[in-house]
GROMACS .gro file of C-alpha atoms in nm:
model
  371
    1MET     CA    1  -2.523   0.514   0.098
    2ALA     CA    2  -2.827   0.540   0.248
    3ILE     CA    3  -2.927   0.253   0.159
    4SER     CA    4  -2.619   0.056   0.261
    5GLU     CA    5  -2.659   0.251   0.586
    6ILE     CA    6  -2.994   0.136   0.661
    7PHE     CA    7  -2.882  -0.234   0.549
    8CYS     CA    8  -2.645  -0.169   0.856
    9ILE     CA    9  -2.910  -0.020   1.076
   10LEU     CA   10  -3.105  -0.291   1.005
   11GLY     CA   11  -2.853  -0.579   1.033
   12TRP     CA   12  -2.654  -0.452   1.363
   13LEU     CA   13  -3.066  -0.425   1.541
   14ALA     CA   14  -3.106  -0.802   1.444
   15ILE     CA   15  -2.768  -0.909   1.603
   16ALA     CA   16  -2.801  -0.741   1.923
   17PHE     CA   17  -3.188  -0.839   1.946
   18SER     CA   18  -3.122  -1.245   1.825
   19LYS     CA   19  -3.268  -1.496   2.030
   20VAL     CA   20  -3.218  -1.762   1.730
   21ALA     CA   21  -2.875  -1.837   1.580
   22TRP     CA   22  -3.056  -1.761   1.264
   23TRP     CA   23  -3.130  -1.382   1.368
   24ALA     CA   24  -2.770  -1.312   1.426
   25GLU     CA   25  -2.683  -1.469   1.105
   26LEU     CA   26  -2.927  -1.258   0.913
   27GLY     CA   27  -2.769  -0.944   1.077
   28ARG     CA   28  -2.452  -1.040   0.954
   29LEU     CA   29  -2.549  -1.107   0.597
   30LEU     CA   30  -2.731  -0.767   0.579
   31VAL     CA   31  -2.486  -0.585   0.712
   32GLY     CA   32  -2.230  -0.752   0.474
   33CYS     CA   33  -2.484  -0.591   0.240
   34GLY     CA   34  -2.410  -0.287   0.388
   35MET     CA   35  -2.081  -0.251   0.399
   36GLY     CA   36  -1.991  -0.432   0.088
   37LEU     CA   37  -2.181  -0.134  -0.134
   38LEU     CA   38  -2.012   0.131   0.134
   39SER     CA   39  -1.667  -0.027   0.063
   40TYR     CA   40  -1.672   0.054  -0.307
   41VAL     CA   41  -1.902   0.402  -0.350
   42VAL     CA   42  -1.758   0.607  -0.052
   43PRO     CA   43  -1.398   0.626  -0.268
   44ILE     CA   44  -1.585   0.670  -0.574
   45TYR     CA   45  -1.794   0.975  -0.453
   46ILE     CA   46  -1.504   1.115  -0.235
   47ALA     CA   47  -1.292   1.078  -0.608
   48GLU     CA   48  -1.563   1.250  -0.784
   49ILE     CA   49  -1.616   1.554  -0.577
   50THR     CA   50  -1.244   1.666  -0.488
   51PRO     CA   51  -0.984   1.842  -0.671
   52LYS     CA   52  -0.702   1.684  -0.813
   53ASN     CA   53  -0.450   1.758  -0.625
   54LEU     CA   54  -0.617   1.650  -0.326
   55ARG     CA   55  -0.802   1.362  -0.459
   56GLY     CA   56  -0.552   1.095  -0.374
   57GLY     CA   57  -0.553   1.197  -0.004
   58PHE     CA   58  -0.872   1.288   0.084
   59THR     CA   59  -0.944   0.929  -0.024
   60THR     CA   60  -0.748   0.758   0.210
   61VAL     CA   61  -0.835   0.937   0.500
   62HIS     CA   62  -1.151   0.698   0.387
   63GLN     CA   63  -0.870   0.362   0.436
   64LEU     CA   64  -0.773   0.576   0.795
   65MET     CA   65  -1.105   0.627   0.946
   66ILE     CA   66  -1.207   0.242   0.913
   67CYS     CA   67  -0.850   0.198   1.079
   68CYS     CA   68  -0.935   0.414   1.415
   69GLY     CA   69  -1.284   0.275   1.356
   70VAL     CA   70  -1.175  -0.068   1.370
   71SER     CA   71  -0.887   0.026   1.640
   72LEU     CA   72  -1.235   0.216   1.900
   73THR     CA   73  -1.359  -0.132   1.831
   74TYR     CA   74  -1.114  -0.322   1.934
   75LEU     CA   75  -1.140  -0.147   2.281
   76ILE     CA   76  -1.510  -0.090   2.330
   77GLY     CA   77  -1.488  -0.490   2.321
   78ALA     CA   78  -1.280  -0.531   2.554
   79PHE     CA   79  -1.471  -0.342   2.841
   80LEU     CA   80  -1.901  -0.456   2.667
   81ASN     CA   81  -2.029  -0.792   2.579
   82TRP     CA   82  -2.124  -0.825   2.207
   83ARG     CA   83  -2.496  -0.710   2.209
   84ALA     CA   84  -2.402  -0.374   2.342
   85LEU     CA   85  -2.133  -0.368   2.088
   86ALA     CA   86  -2.390  -0.403   1.854
   87LEU     CA   87  -2.595  -0.137   1.941
   88ILE     CA   88  -2.327   0.131   1.931
   89GLY     CA   89  -2.302  -0.044   1.554
   90THR     CA   90  -2.596   0.124   1.473
   91VAL     CA   91  -2.458   0.463   1.580
   92PRO     CA   92  -2.214   0.572   1.319
   93CYS     CA   93  -2.520   0.484   1.051
   94VAL     CA   94  -2.699   0.664   1.187
   95ILE     CA   95  -2.483   0.972   1.204
   96GLN     CA   96  -2.420   0.930   0.806
   97ILE     CA   97  -2.811   0.893   0.765
   98LEU     CA   98  -2.833   1.228   0.884
   99GLY     CA   99  -2.509   1.362   0.722
  100LEU     CA  100  -2.618   1.312   0.406
  101PHE     CA  101  -2.870   1.608   0.410
  102PHE     CA  102  -2.577   1.811   0.416
  103ILE     CA  103  -2.373   1.727   0.141
  104PRO     CA  104  -2.371   1.757  -0.246
  105GLU     CA  105  -2.433   1.513  -0.473
  106SER     CA  106  -2.140   1.389  -0.700
  107PRO     CA  107  -2.149   1.625  -1.009
  108ARG     CA  108  -2.003   1.413  -1.227
  109TRP     CA  109  -2.292   1.139  -1.215
  110LEU     CA  110  -2.530   1.506  -1.195
  111ALA     CA  111  -2.350   1.573  -1.547
  112LYS     CA  112  -2.365   1.184  -1.662
  113ILE     CA  113  -2.789   1.244  -1.629
  114GLY     CA  114  -2.781   1.552  -1.780
  115GLN     CA  115  -2.871   1.780  -1.451
  116GLU     CA  116  -2.629   2.049  -1.617
  117LYS     CA  117  -2.721   2.335  -1.334
  118LYS     CA  118  -2.710   2.072  -1.050
  119CYS     CA  119  -2.369   2.005  -1.170
  120GLU     CA  120  -2.238   2.341  -1.171
  121ASP     CA  121  -2.434   2.448  -0.840
  122ALA     CA  122  -2.268   2.102  -0.625
  123LEU     CA  123  -1.920   2.197  -0.774
  124GLN     CA  124  -1.921   2.587  -0.708
  125ASN     CA  125  -2.052   2.452  -0.353
  126LEU     CA  126  -1.759   2.195  -0.295
  127ARG     CA  127  -1.518   2.448  -0.423
  128GLY     CA  128  -1.638   2.750  -0.259
  129LYS     CA  129  -1.819   3.004  -0.407
  130ASN     CA  130  -1.576   3.242  -0.507
  131ALA     CA  131  -1.379   2.975  -0.658
  132ASP     CA  132  -1.316   2.990  -1.082
  133ILE     CA  133  -1.477   2.630  -1.215
  134SER     CA  134  -1.457   2.690  -1.557
  135GLN     CA  135  -1.193   2.456  -1.645
  136GLU     CA  136  -1.377   2.139  -1.433
  137LYS     CA  137  -1.666   2.223  -1.530
  138SER     CA  138  -1.570   2.191  -1.891
  139GLU     CA  139  -1.326   1.935  -1.884
  140ILE     CA  140  -1.654   1.736  -1.692
  141ARG     CA  141  -1.887   1.845  -1.940
  142ASP     CA  142  -1.710   1.740  -2.213
  143TYR     CA  143  -1.575   1.376  -2.064
  144THR     CA  144  -1.947   1.331  -2.016
  145GLU     CA  145  -2.047   1.383  -2.357
  146THR     CA  146  -1.782   1.173  -2.514
  147LEU     CA  147  -1.927   0.822  -2.267
  148LYS     CA  148  -2.270   0.934  -2.394
  149ARG     CA  149  -2.209   0.764  -2.720
  150LEU     CA  150  -2.147   0.496  -2.525
  151SER     CA  151  -2.327   0.263  -2.409
  152GLU     CA  152  -2.355   0.128  -2.011
  153ALA     CA  153  -2.099  -0.112  -1.964
  154SER     CA  154  -2.238  -0.432  -1.852
  155ILE     CA  155  -2.034  -0.711  -1.675
  156LEU     CA  156  -1.963  -0.860  -2.036
  157ASP     CA  157  -1.880  -0.528  -2.171
  158LEU     CA  158  -1.583  -0.499  -1.922
  159PHE     CA  159  -1.406  -0.797  -2.086
  160GLN     CA  160  -1.426  -0.555  -2.390
  161ARG     CA  161  -1.023  -0.477  -2.545
  162ARG     CA  162  -1.101  -0.098  -2.535
  163TYR     CA  163  -1.148  -0.137  -2.098
  164ALA     CA  164  -0.890  -0.412  -2.066
  165TYR     CA  165  -0.614  -0.176  -1.885
  166SER     CA  166  -0.817  -0.047  -1.640
  167LEU     CA  167  -0.990  -0.425  -1.565
  168ILE     CA  168  -0.626  -0.520  -1.497
  169VAL     CA  169  -0.540  -0.291  -1.275
  170GLY     CA  170  -0.852  -0.270  -1.082
  171VAL     CA  171  -0.895  -0.667  -1.064
  172GLY     CA  172  -0.468  -0.721  -1.037
  173LEU     CA  173  -0.471  -0.482  -0.733
  174MET     CA  174  -0.684  -0.611  -0.529
  175VAL     CA  175  -0.642  -0.969  -0.603
  176LEU     CA  176  -0.331  -0.929  -0.491
  177GLN     CA  177  -0.388  -0.731  -0.180
  178GLN     CA  178  -0.602  -0.990  -0.009
  179PHE     CA  179  -0.366  -1.282  -0.165
  180GLY     CA  180  -0.104  -1.078   0.027
  181GLY     CA  181  -0.226  -1.196   0.334
  182VAL     CA  182  -0.366  -0.916   0.534
  183ASN     CA  183  -0.727  -1.044   0.609
  184GLY     CA  184  -0.537  -1.416   0.793
  185ILE     CA  185  -0.322  -1.194   0.939
  186ALA     CA  186  -0.563  -0.935   1.082
  187PHE     CA  187  -0.797  -1.169   1.209
  188TYR     CA  188  -0.521  -1.436   1.362
  189ALA     CA  189  -0.283  -1.188   1.478
  190SER     CA  190  -0.378  -1.343   1.835
  191THR     CA  191  -0.294  -1.671   1.755
  192ILE     CA  192   0.070  -1.596   1.496
  193PHE     CA  193   0.159  -1.419   1.878
  194ILE     CA  194   0.085  -1.761   2.041
  195SER     CA  195   0.263  -1.941   1.788
  196ALA     CA  196   0.535  -1.744   1.794
  197GLY     CA  197   0.594  -1.764   2.130
  198PHE     CA  198   0.495  -1.428   2.251
  199SER     CA  199   0.207  -1.218   2.474
  200ASP     CA  200  -0.078  -1.203   2.186
  201SER     CA  201  -0.231  -0.885   2.447
  202ILE     CA  202   0.156  -0.712   2.346
  203GLY     CA  203   0.158  -0.798   1.992
  204THR     CA  204  -0.161  -0.693   1.872
  205ILE     CA  205  -0.153  -0.362   2.108
  206ALA     CA  206   0.149  -0.322   1.896
  207MET     CA  207  -0.023  -0.376   1.592
  208VAL     CA  208  -0.276  -0.103   1.625
  209ALA     CA  209  -0.039   0.142   1.763
  210VAL     CA  210   0.160   0.138   1.406
  211GLN     CA  211  -0.114   0.053   1.204
  212ILE     CA  212  -0.322   0.448   1.278
  213PRO     CA  213   0.061   0.652   1.209
  214MET     CA  214   0.138   0.457   0.893
  215THR     CA  215  -0.213   0.485   0.765
  216GLY     CA  216  -0.156   0.876   0.831
  217LEU     CA  217   0.141   0.887   0.686
  218GLY     CA  218   0.010   0.748   0.378
  219VAL     CA  219  -0.255   0.963   0.393
  220ILE     CA  220  -0.008   1.275   0.400
  221LEU     CA  221   0.252   1.125   0.168
  222MET     CA  222   0.008   1.033  -0.096
  223ASP     CA  223  -0.051   1.360  -0.325
  224LYS     CA  224   0.324   1.480  -0.255
  225SER     CA  225   0.480   1.137  -0.382
  226GLY     CA  226   0.214   0.981  -0.561
  227ARG     CA  227   0.073   0.614  -0.569
  228ARG     CA  228   0.295   0.391  -0.749
  229PRO     CA  229   0.637   0.458  -0.564
  230LEU     CA  230   0.381   0.448  -0.242
  231LEU     CA  231   0.304   0.103  -0.377
  232LEU     CA  232   0.638   0.017  -0.428
  233VAL     CA  233   0.721   0.080  -0.115
  234SER     CA  234   0.446  -0.091   0.104
  235SER     CA  235   0.474  -0.411  -0.106
  236THR     CA  236   0.812  -0.412  -0.059
  237GLY     CA  237   0.804  -0.389   0.334
  238THR     CA  238   0.458  -0.648   0.303
  239CYS     CA  239   0.703  -0.921   0.112
  240LEU     CA  240   1.010  -0.839   0.394
  241GLY     CA  241   0.762  -0.869   0.679
  242CYS     CA  242   0.645  -1.221   0.560
  243LEU     CA  243   0.993  -1.318   0.516
  244LEU     CA  244   1.071  -1.242   0.873
  245VAL     CA  245   0.720  -1.413   1.001
  246GLY     CA  246   0.832  -1.742   0.803
  247LEU     CA  247   1.176  -1.716   0.905
  248SER     CA  248   1.122  -1.717   1.287
  249PHE     CA  249   0.878  -2.021   1.212
  250LEU     CA  250   1.125  -2.205   1.057
  251LEU     CA  251   1.401  -2.153   1.323
  252GLN     CA  252   1.144  -2.258   1.586
  253ASN     CA  253   1.064  -2.583   1.375
  254LEU     CA  254   1.450  -2.608   1.333
  255GLN     CA  255   1.509  -2.539   1.739
  256GLN     CA  256   1.733  -2.260   1.634
  257TRP     CA  257   1.765  -1.937   1.843
  258LYS     CA  258   1.448  -1.989   2.074
  259GLN     CA  259   1.497  -1.725   2.223
  260VAL     CA  260   1.511  -1.424   1.883
  261THR     CA  261   1.223  -1.612   1.710
  262PRO     CA  262   0.955  -1.467   1.925
  263ILE     CA  263   1.131  -1.113   1.831
  264LEU     CA  264   1.174  -1.238   1.491
  265ALA     CA  265   0.793  -1.316   1.489
  266LEU     CA  266   0.672  -0.933   1.626
  267VAL     CA  267   0.873  -0.756   1.399
  268GLY     CA  268   0.764  -0.930   1.102
  269ILE     CA  269   0.418  -0.843   1.187
  270LEU     CA  270   0.477  -0.474   1.262
  271VAL     CA  271   0.653  -0.416   0.959
  272PHE     CA  272   0.414  -0.578   0.759
  273THR     CA  273   0.102  -0.384   0.928
  274GLY     CA  274   0.288  -0.104   0.905
  275SER     CA  275   0.404  -0.111   0.517
  276PHE     CA  276   0.056  -0.290   0.466
  277SER     CA  277  -0.106   0.052   0.614
  278LEU     CA  278   0.108   0.273   0.403
  279GLY     CA  279  -0.050   0.204   0.080
  280MET     CA  280  -0.132  -0.147  -0.024
  281GLY     CA  281  -0.415  -0.104   0.208
  282GLY     CA  282  -0.592   0.220   0.115
  283ILE     CA  283  -0.438   0.289  -0.269
  284PRO     CA  284  -0.607  -0.030  -0.453
  285TRP     CA  285  -1.021   0.149  -0.358
  286VAL     CA  286  -0.761   0.487  -0.440
  287ILE     CA  287  -0.712   0.383  -0.793
  288MET     CA  288  -1.020   0.148  -0.863
  289SER     CA  289  -1.205   0.515  -0.792
  290GLU     CA  290  -1.017   0.679  -1.033
  291ILE     CA  291  -1.002   0.474  -1.374
  292PHE     CA  292  -1.309   0.347  -1.417
  293PRO     CA  293  -1.508   0.555  -1.689
  294ILE     CA  294  -1.824   0.663  -1.562
  295ASN     CA  295  -2.019   0.477  -1.826
  296MET     CA  296  -1.902   0.203  -1.667
  297LYS     CA  297  -1.821   0.260  -1.254
  298GLY     CA  298  -2.118   0.033  -1.170
  299SER     CA  299  -2.031  -0.289  -1.357
  300ALA     CA  300  -1.660  -0.287  -1.313
  301GLY     CA  301  -1.722  -0.090  -0.923
  302SER     CA  302  -1.910  -0.418  -0.896
  303LEU     CA  303  -1.650  -0.700  -0.998
  304VAL     CA  304  -1.361  -0.491  -0.869
  305THR     CA  305  -1.591  -0.533  -0.487
  306LEU     CA  306  -1.629  -0.925  -0.548
  307VAL     CA  307  -1.340  -0.978  -0.608
  308SER     CA  308  -1.193  -0.770  -0.284
  309TRP     CA  309  -1.434  -0.952  -0.084
  310LEU     CA  310  -1.378  -1.286  -0.208
  311GLY     CA  311  -1.035  -1.314  -0.168
  312SER     CA  312  -1.089  -1.214   0.196
  313TRP     CA  313  -1.289  -1.473   0.264
  314ILE     CA  314  -1.067  -1.734   0.066
  315VAL     CA  315  -0.777  -1.660   0.255
  316SER     CA  316  -0.926  -1.597   0.627
  317TYR     CA  317  -1.095  -1.963   0.568
  318ALA     CA  318  -0.778  -2.081   0.486
  319PHE     CA  319  -0.485  -1.881   0.654
  320ASN     CA  320  -0.588  -2.163   0.950
  321PHE     CA  321  -0.547  -2.490   0.754
  322LEU     CA  322  -0.258  -2.365   0.598
  323MET     CA  323  -0.105  -2.297   0.943
  324ASP     CA  324  -0.147  -2.602   1.042
  325TRP     CA  325   0.032  -2.753   0.720
  326ASN     CA  326   0.330  -2.548   0.757
  327SER     CA  327   0.345  -2.232   0.944
  328ALA     CA  328   0.639  -2.108   0.736
  329GLY     CA  329   0.549  -2.194   0.405
  330THR     CA  330   0.252  -2.020   0.423
  331PHE     CA  331   0.409  -1.682   0.563
  332PHE     CA  332   0.700  -1.786   0.254
  333MET     CA  333   0.374  -1.805   0.028
  334PHE     CA  334   0.292  -1.450   0.131
  335SER     CA  335   0.616  -1.353   0.046
  336CYS     CA  336   0.590  -1.423  -0.279
  337ILE     CA  337   0.261  -1.294  -0.376
  338SER     CA  338   0.408  -0.944  -0.244
  339GLY     CA  339   0.689  -1.004  -0.458
  340VAL     CA  340   0.479  -1.037  -0.771
  341THR     CA  341   0.313  -0.694  -0.701
  342ILE     CA  342   0.604  -0.512  -0.699
  343LEU     CA  343   0.708  -0.623  -1.044
  344PHE     CA  344   0.295  -0.612  -1.057
  345VAL     CA  345   0.237  -0.205  -0.970
  346ALA     CA  346   0.631  -0.165  -1.157
  347LYS     CA  347   0.537  -0.305  -1.520
  348LEU     CA  348   0.147  -0.202  -1.527
  349VAL     CA  349   0.014   0.060  -1.214
  350PRO     CA  350  -0.027   0.421  -1.380
  351GLU     CA  351   0.024   0.727  -1.189
  352THR     CA  352  -0.256   0.912  -1.109
  353LYS     CA  353  -0.165   1.180  -0.902
  354GLY     CA  354  -0.232   1.567  -1.002
  355ARG     CA  355  -0.456   1.426  -1.317
  356THR     CA  356  -0.792   1.488  -1.334
  357LEU     CA  357  -1.025   1.175  -1.359
  358GLU     CA  358  -1.075   1.264  -1.742
  359GLU     CA  359  -0.720   1.228  -1.830
  360ILE     CA  360  -0.628   0.952  -1.640
  361GLN     CA  361  -0.923   0.747  -1.813
  362THR     CA  362  -0.903   0.887  -2.139
  363SER     CA  363  -0.489   0.742  -2.128
  364MET     CA  364  -0.633   0.428  -2.002
  365ASN     CA  365  -0.838   0.380  -2.236
  366GLN     CA  366  -0.643   0.486  -2.513
  367PHE     CA  367  -0.327   0.291  -2.378
  368SER     CA  368  -0.598  -0.003  -2.415
  369GLU     CA  369  -0.638   0.018  -2.789
  370LYS     CA  370  -0.311   0.115  -2.877
  371ARG     CA  371  -0.234  -0.330  -2.736
   0.00000   0.00000   0.00000
């Protein structure tokens, strides 16, 4: 996390003080490297330090904070130029670096490198000085001892039979999350509203107004209803939302119900945004942080994060071309992908609520071996 924040600080400074285009491009590259690392490391750290009954909610708070940060940046950016905004971007980075001096290292990582005493101290610090940590400490120790008999997994080792189930679930959720169209819709929301004949400023404000409370609701429900039900409801909502937007553009092309189509597009986008924020936005990262054994978290996490950001780039790059090709067809395609997500979650994604990381990972590896 500290190294990632250094990348981000250097990147924002390069952007803020850029005199030529390549300075800004280098800054974007550095910020991208930092954010790519943080997007994986932070959910992993949260999952490894929190108790099983709170792990989902705590990990989803990460997504809520991202949502709040993006919304705040949109608000500040309306009043400041991009250089000032880049300088403000260094502030949370510096705060996090300073904050790292006051938080413990992950107990599971300490156990993995053989620091038993530090592992116990960190776990006691996290749970409270009077808390009984004997059972949790024993589970971590036993599972770590089992994993020590396995070598650190490389990228090629991920494709062994024993890791197949974890890999299919982790990569599959990220592919479906990104190819459901979220970044195309988020980045080009104004264009979509204008194309549909609706006010872009009102539409964007409505999106933010829906996004934050729905993400908060997801945090509350995460460890109560479970991951699978939220994913199913969320993907059903994104499917319906894209279907409504696609129908709006189709009716617009057919010159039918002209007064209704802008409202239909707004409702569709809001249904999509709210549903995505409820589950598909954060839960894939929660599950990804839970399912991979500690000996393969580095390589598996790198692969899953790469797939996620690559998917984000492909959708963001292709979205304008798709809209020029066929606006209605683009959203019907996203709706179909959300439909595939419903089937994928129903058939393959395990429920991880209320289970320790060791229990989840052991059960998934056994599943792989049986298959």
